[in-house]
Coordinates of C-alpha atoms in Angstrom, one line a residue:
M11 CA -20.8 -8.4 -22.6
P12 CA -23.0 -6.6 -19.8
N13 CA -21.6 -5.0 -17.1
L14 CA -22.7 -7.6 -14.9
A15 CA -20.6 -10.1 -16.3
S16 CA -17.0 -7.9 -16.4
N17 CA -17.5 -7.3 -13.7
I18 CA -17.8 -11.2 -12.2
H19 CA -15.2 -11.6 -15.0
A20 CA -12.7 -9.3 -13.4
Q21 CA -13.2 -10.4 -9.9
P22 CA -9.4 -12.5 -10.1
E23 CA -8.2 -9.2 -10.8
S24 CA -9.8 -7.5 -8.0
L25 CA -8.6 -10.3 -5.4
T26 CA -5.3 -9.7 -6.0
R27 CA -5.1 -5.8 -5.8
T28 CA -7.0 -6.8 -2.2
L29 CA -4.4 -9.1 -1.4
H30 CA -1.7 -6.9 -2.5
H31 CA -3.1 -3.9 -0.2
Q32 CA -3.4 -5.8 2.7
C33 CA -0.1 -7.2 3.2
K34 CA 1.5 -3.9 1.6
D35 CA -0.3 -0.2 2.1
G36 CA -2.4 -1.7 4.4
A37 CA -1.1 -3.9 6.3
L38 CA -0.8 -1.3 9.0
A39 CA -4.6 -0.6 9.7
M40 CA -4.5 -4.1 9.7
K41 CA -2.5 -4.1 12.5
H42 CA -4.1 -1.8 14.1
A43 CA -7.9 -3.2 13.8
A44 CA -6.3 -6.9 15.1
T45 CA -4.6 -5.0 18.0
L46 CA -8.0 -4.1 18.8
L47 CA -11.1 -6.5 18.3
R48 CA -8.1 -8.3 20.2
S49 CA -8.8 -5.7 23.1
G50 CA -12.2 -6.1 23.4
K51 CA -14.4 -7.9 25.7
K52 CA -17.3 -8.0 23.1
I53 CA -17.1 -7.0 19.1
V54 CA -19.9 -6.1 17.6
I55 CA -19.9 -7.0 13.8
T56 CA -22.3 -4.3 11.4
A57 CA -23.1 -4.1 7.7
M58 CA -26.0 -4.0 5.6
G59 CA -26.6 -6.5 2.6
A60 CA -24.2 -7.6 1.3
S61 CA -21.6 -6.3 3.6
L62 CA -23.6 -7.5 6.5
F63 CA -23.2 -11.0 4.4
A64 CA -19.8 -10.4 4.0
S65 CA -18.8 -10.6 7.4
I66 CA -20.6 -13.5 9.0
P67 CA -17.4 -15.7 8.3
L68 CA -15.5 -13.3 10.3
Q69 CA -18.5 -13.8 13.4
Y70 CA -17.7 -17.2 13.0
F71 CA -14.3 -17.3 12.7
L72 CA -13.7 -14.8 15.7
C73 CA -15.6 -16.7 17.4
S74 CA -14.0 -19.4 16.8
L75 CA -11.3 -18.1 18.9
G76 CA -13.0 -17.6 22.2
L77 CA -14.0 -14.4 21.3
D78 CA -17.2 -12.8 22.2
A79 CA -18.2 -11.6 18.3
V80 CA -22.0 -10.8 16.7
A81 CA -23.2 -9.7 13.4
I82 CA -25.7 -7.6 13.6
E83 CA -27.7 -5.9 11.0
A84 CA -27.2 -2.2 11.2
G85 CA -30.9 -1.0 11.0
E86 CA -32.0 -3.0 13.6
L87 CA -29.0 -2.1 16.1
L88 CA -29.7 1.8 15.0
H89 CA -33.2 1.4 16.2
Y90 CA -34.1 -1.4 18.7
L91 CA -30.1 -2.9 19.8
N92 CA -28.6 -0.3 20.6
I93 CA -27.3 -1.6 24.5
A94 CA -25.5 -4.2 21.9
W95 CA -22.7 -2.0 20.9
K96 CA -22.1 -0.5 24.6
D97 CA -18.6 -1.6 26.1
A98 CA -17.9 -3.5 22.4
V99 CA -15.3 -2.7 19.9
V100 CA -17.4 -2.0 16.8
L101 CA -16.8 -3.2 13.3
L102 CA -18.7 -1.3 10.7
V103 CA -18.4 -2.6 7.1
S104 CA -20.0 -0.6 4.3
R105 CA -18.7 -0.8 0.5
S106 CA -19.9 3.1 -0.1
G107 CA -18.9 4.1 3.4
E108 CA -22.3 6.3 2.9
S109 CA -25.6 3.7 3.7
V110 CA -27.9 5.8 6.0
E111 CA -27.9 3.5 9.0
I112 CA -24.3 3.5 8.9
A113 CA -23.9 7.2 9.4
K114 CA -26.2 7.0 12.2
L115 CA -24.6 5.2 14.0
L116 CA -21.4 6.9 13.6
E117 CA -23.0 9.7 14.5
K118 CA -24.1 7.5 17.8
M119 CA -21.2 6.0 18.7
K120 CA -18.1 8.0 18.0
G121 CA -15.9 9.2 20.5
K122 CA -18.3 6.3 23.0
V123 CA -16.5 3.2 22.1
P124 CA -13.8 2.2 19.6
I125 CA -14.9 1.6 15.8
I126 CA -13.1 0.6 13.5
G127 CA -14.0 0.8 9.4
V128 CA -13.9 -1.1 5.9
T129 CA -15.1 0.2 3.1
N130 CA -14.2 0.4 -0.6
E131 CA -14.6 4.5 -0.2
P132 CA -10.8 5.9 1.0
L133 CA -12.3 9.3 1.5
S134 CA -16.0 8.2 2.7
Q135 CA -17.8 9.1 5.9
L136 CA -17.0 6.1 7.3
S137 CA -13.2 6.3 6.5
R138 CA -13.3 10.0 8.1
S139 CA -14.6 8.9 10.9
A140 CA -13.4 5.6 11.9
D141 CA -10.7 5.1 15.1
V142 CA -9.2 3.1 12.6
S143 CA -10.3 3.0 8.6
I144 CA -9.8 -0.3 6.6
S145 CA -9.5 0.0 3.5
I146 CA -10.9 -3.4 1.0
A147 CA -9.1 -2.2 -2.2
S148 CA -11.5 -3.6 -4.5
L149 CA -12.2 -3.3 -8.1
N150 CA -15.5 -0.8 -8.7
D151 CA -19.1 -3.1 -9.4
E152 CA -21.2 -0.9 -11.5
M153 CA -24.1 -2.0 -9.4
V154 CA -24.8 -5.5 -7.9
A155 CA -21.7 -6.1 -5.5
I156 CA -19.9 -8.5 -7.3
Q157 CA -16.3 -7.4 -7.0
T158 CA -16.4 -5.3 -3.7
Y159 CA -18.2 -8.6 -1.8
S160 CA -15.9 -10.5 -2.4
G161 CA -13.1 -8.9 -1.6
T162 CA -14.8 -7.6 1.6
L163 CA -15.0 -11.6 2.4
L164 CA -11.4 -11.4 2.0
T165 CA -10.3 -8.6 3.3
L166 CA -12.4 -9.8 7.0
H167 CA -10.8 -13.6 6.0
L168 CA -7.3 -11.8 7.0
L169 CA -8.2 -9.5 9.2
G170 CA -9.3 -12.1 11.9
N171 CA -6.5 -14.7 10.6
L172 CA -4.8 -11.3 11.8
V173 CA -6.4 -11.9 14.9
A174 CA -5.1 -15.6 15.2
D175 CA -2.1 -14.6 14.4
S176 CA -2.5 -16.6 11.1
F177 CA -2.0 -14.0 8.9
D178 CA 0.9 -15.1 6.8
A179 CA 0.0 -18.5 6.0
A180 CA -3.7 -17.2 5.6
A181 CA -2.3 -14.8 3.0
E182 CA 0.2 -17.8 1.1
E183 CA -3.0 -19.8 1.4
V184 CA -4.8 -17.4 -0.7
R185 CA -1.8 -16.4 -3.1
T186 CA -2.0 -20.3 -4.1
L187 CA -5.6 -20.5 -4.3
L188 CA -6.3 -17.1 -6.7
P189 CA -5.5 -19.7 -9.9
S190 CA -8.5 -21.4 -8.6
F191 CA -10.6 -19.4 -8.4
A192 CA -10.0 -17.7 -12.0
S193 CA -10.6 -21.0 -13.0
L194 CA -13.8 -21.4 -11.0
V195 CA -15.1 -17.9 -12.4
E196 CA -14.0 -19.1 -15.9
A197 CA -16.2 -22.4 -16.1
S198 CA -19.2 -20.4 -14.1
M199 CA -19.2 -18.0 -16.6
K200 CA -19.1 -20.4 -19.9
T201 CA -21.4 -23.2 -18.9
L202 CA -24.2 -20.2 -18.0
T203 CA -26.5 -22.2 -20.2
S204 CA -26.5 -25.5 -18.0
W205 CA -28.2 -23.9 -15.7
G206 CA -31.6 -23.4 -18.2
A207 CA -32.8 -27.1 -17.0
F208 CA -32.5 -26.3 -13.2
L209 CA -33.8 -22.5 -12.9
S210 CA -36.4 -22.1 -13.4
P211 CA -38.6 -18.7 -14.1
S212 CA -41.4 -19.5 -12.0
A213 CA -39.8 -21.2 -9.6
T214 CA -38.6 -20.3 -5.6
P215 CA -34.6 -21.7 -5.1
Y216 CA -33.8 -22.0 -1.6
L217 CA -30.3 -22.2 -0.4
L218 CA -29.6 -23.6 2.7
A219 CA -26.2 -23.7 4.3
R220 CA -24.9 -23.4 8.4
G221 CA -21.9 -22.0 9.4
P222 CA -19.7 -19.4 7.3
S223 CA -21.8 -20.4 4.8
L224 CA -24.6 -18.9 5.4
A225 CA -22.8 -15.7 3.8
S226 CA -22.9 -17.6 0.9
A227 CA -26.9 -18.4 1.4
H228 CA -28.2 -14.6 1.8
E229 CA -25.8 -13.1 -0.7
G230 CA -27.0 -15.9 -2.8
A231 CA -30.4 -15.3 -2.9
L232 CA -29.8 -11.5 -2.9
L233 CA -28.4 -12.3 -6.3
F234 CA -31.5 -13.8 -7.3
H235 CA -33.3 -10.7 -5.7
E236 CA -31.7 -7.7 -7.5
V237 CA -29.5 -9.7 -10.6
A238 CA -32.9 -11.3 -11.7
K239 CA -35.9 -9.7 -9.8
S240 CA -36.7 -13.1 -8.7
S241 CA -37.9 -14.5 -4.8
A242 CA -35.4 -17.1 -2.9
V243 CA -35.2 -17.9 0.2
A244 CA -31.9 -17.8 2.0
M245 CA -31.9 -20.1 5.6
P246 CA -30.0 -22.5 7.6
I247 CA -30.7 -26.0 7.7
A248 CA -31.5 -26.4 11.3
S249 CA -34.0 -24.5 10.7
F250 CA -35.4 -25.2 7.8
R251 CA -35.4 -28.9 9.2
H252 CA -38.0 -27.5 11.3
G253 CA -41.6 -26.8 9.4
P254 CA -40.7 -25.4 6.1
V255 CA -39.2 -28.3 4.6
E256 CA -42.9 -28.8 3.9
V257 CA -42.7 -27.0 0.9
V258 CA -40.8 -29.3 -0.6
D259 CA -42.2 -31.4 -3.9
Q260 CA -41.1 -32.0 -7.6
N261 CA -41.2 -28.2 -8.5
F262 CA -38.8 -27.5 -5.4
R263 CA -35.5 -26.0 -6.4
G264 CA -33.1 -26.1 -3.6
F265 CA -29.2 -25.3 -2.6
V266 CA -27.5 -27.1 -0.4
F267 CA -23.9 -26.0 1.1
A268 CA -21.8 -28.5 2.0
P269 CA -18.1 -27.7 2.9
Q270 CA -15.7 -29.2 4.2
G271 CA -17.0 -29.4 8.0
P272 CA -17.8 -30.8 11.3
T273 CA -22.1 -30.6 9.9
R274 CA -21.1 -31.5 6.2
D275 CA -22.7 -34.8 6.8
L276 CA -25.9 -33.5 8.4
N277 CA -26.2 -31.0 5.1
L278 CA -25.6 -34.3 2.6
S279 CA -28.2 -36.5 4.8
L280 CA -30.5 -33.0 4.1
A281 CA -29.7 -33.3 0.4
H282 CA -30.3 -37.0 0.5
D283 CA -34.0 -36.4 1.7
L284 CA -35.2 -33.3 0.0
V285 CA -34.2 -35.5 -3.3
Q286 CA -36.6 -38.4 -1.9
F287 CA -39.1 -35.9 -1.2
G288 CA -38.9 -35.0 -5.5
G289 CA -37.0 -31.9 -4.6
E290 CA -34.3 -31.3 -7.5
I291 CA -30.5 -30.2 -5.4
R292 CA -27.6 -28.1 -6.1
L293 CA -24.9 -29.9 -4.0
M294 CA -22.0 -26.6 -3.5
G295 CA -18.9 -27.9 -2.1
P296 CA -15.9 -30.4 -3.1
S297 CA -17.6 -33.4 -4.5
G298 CA -17.5 -36.5 -2.0
S299 CA -19.6 -38.9 -1.1
Q300 CA -22.9 -39.0 -4.0
V301 CA -26.1 -37.8 -3.2
R302 CA -28.3 -40.0 -6.0
D303 CA -29.9 -37.7 -8.1
A304 CA -28.3 -34.4 -6.5
R305 CA -25.6 -33.0 -8.7
W306 CA -22.5 -31.0 -7.5
C307 CA -21.3 -27.7 -7.9
D308 CA -17.4 -28.3 -7.1
L309 CA -15.3 -26.1 -5.1
P310 CA -11.9 -26.6 -4.4
S311 CA -11.1 -27.9 -0.4
V312 CA -11.1 -25.2 2.0
S313 CA -11.7 -24.6 5.1
E314 CA -15.5 -23.2 6.5
T315 CA -13.7 -19.6 6.6
L316 CA -12.9 -19.2 3.7
A317 CA -15.5 -21.1 1.5
P318 CA -17.9 -18.2 1.0
L319 CA -15.0 -16.6 -1.6
F320 CA -15.4 -19.7 -3.6
E321 CA -19.2 -20.8 -2.9
I322 CA -20.7 -17.6 -4.6
V323 CA -19.1 -17.5 -8.2
P324 CA -22.2 -20.4 -9.1
L325 CA -24.7 -18.0 -7.3
Q326 CA -22.9 -14.7 -9.5
A327 CA -23.4 -17.0 -12.6
A328 CA -27.2 -18.8 -11.2
A329 CA -28.6 -14.9 -11.0
F330 CA -27.1 -13.9 -14.5
Q331 CA -28.7 -17.3 -16.6
L332 CA -32.2 -16.9 -14.3
A333 CA -32.3 -13.3 -15.5
V334 CA -31.6 -13.6 -19.1
L335 CA -34.2 -17.1 -18.5
R336 CA -37.0 -14.3 -17.3
G337 CA -36.2 -11.5 -19.9
I338 CA -34.2 -8.9 -17.1
E339 CA -31.3 -7.4 -18.2
P340 CA -28.7 -9.3 -15.3
G341 CA -27.8 -6.8 -12.5
S342 CA -30.5 -3.7 -13.5
F343 CA -31.6 -1.6 -11.0
R344 CA -35.0 -0.4 -11.1
Y345 CA -35.8 1.0 -7.5
A346 CA -33.1 0.8 -5.3
P347 CA -29.7 3.3 -5.4
Q348 CA -26.4 2.1 -5.2
V349 CA -26.4 3.8 -1.7
A350 CA -29.1 3.7 0.4
V351 CA -28.8 7.3 2.2
D352 CA -32.9 8.0 3.1
E353 CA -34.4 5.3 5.4
A354 CA -37.7 6.3 4.5
S355 CA -37.8 7.2 0.7
F356 CA -36.4 5.7 -2.5
N357 CA -37.2 9.0 -3.8
Q358 CA -33.3 10.6 -3.4

């Protein structure tokens, strides 16, 4: 079995480890971090790549609590948006804790603002330098962020609920849903070939979402890039309606995310229109209202901020199968290192 497939299959075990850690050995760090987040006039969440995308649901959740929270890519925060972190509580998220942008931000921020670090490497620079260090406690991935991505989603979901004084209920909900998550992983990897009729080696998939599911759209596009070496576009649904919809024809392949939430009907309306325009659509969410000629990837009905944990699994499988269709070893890297420690060169 390719290592990427092993990483996908191991996610239920990895999430169980992460949940146990945040409820036991990691509980004190989580509580300290939640206290800091509650105390801040504003909260800046910053990361790169998959870690940034995994932070999106937390941003939306904190804003729903009335907190001033924003997620900013670490490279942009480093070079252009310095003013954004002044007087903020800063949450730095990095799988390795050693990414070059994170390391440089630590140098700038240390001693000037409270820093919360979230990383899977407890001996990393981020873990050592942060005022509060949260360990994701996930199983390690070979290259592509799979277990560490879902582990980061879960850790930040629990952290947000700790800020909201709903940690115990959130942890119990996740514990109850883990068997469904395991079943989804198994089913997704058993039906890989079903993607063959939808994914074309030459087509560019569009991943369209609103709210916390933008995490899944962006991470899904990243998976197509990294795993299958394929172009892919992630975009907010509202933005797609303002012009980019002109790309739709019979060759269009789109994923439309429709979790339970206030904009579900708007998202389904877009899917209906895209089918009418000739596109092929996969709906990501709990099946419900039928959209003629659009197929559902049926997912458990959970809150919008937890939905990305489930939404990403079919996309992991889809990216894996597209790599196979393109004759590529799924998840093998040609240029990028697992940890980027140089901003200027890939020759590290």
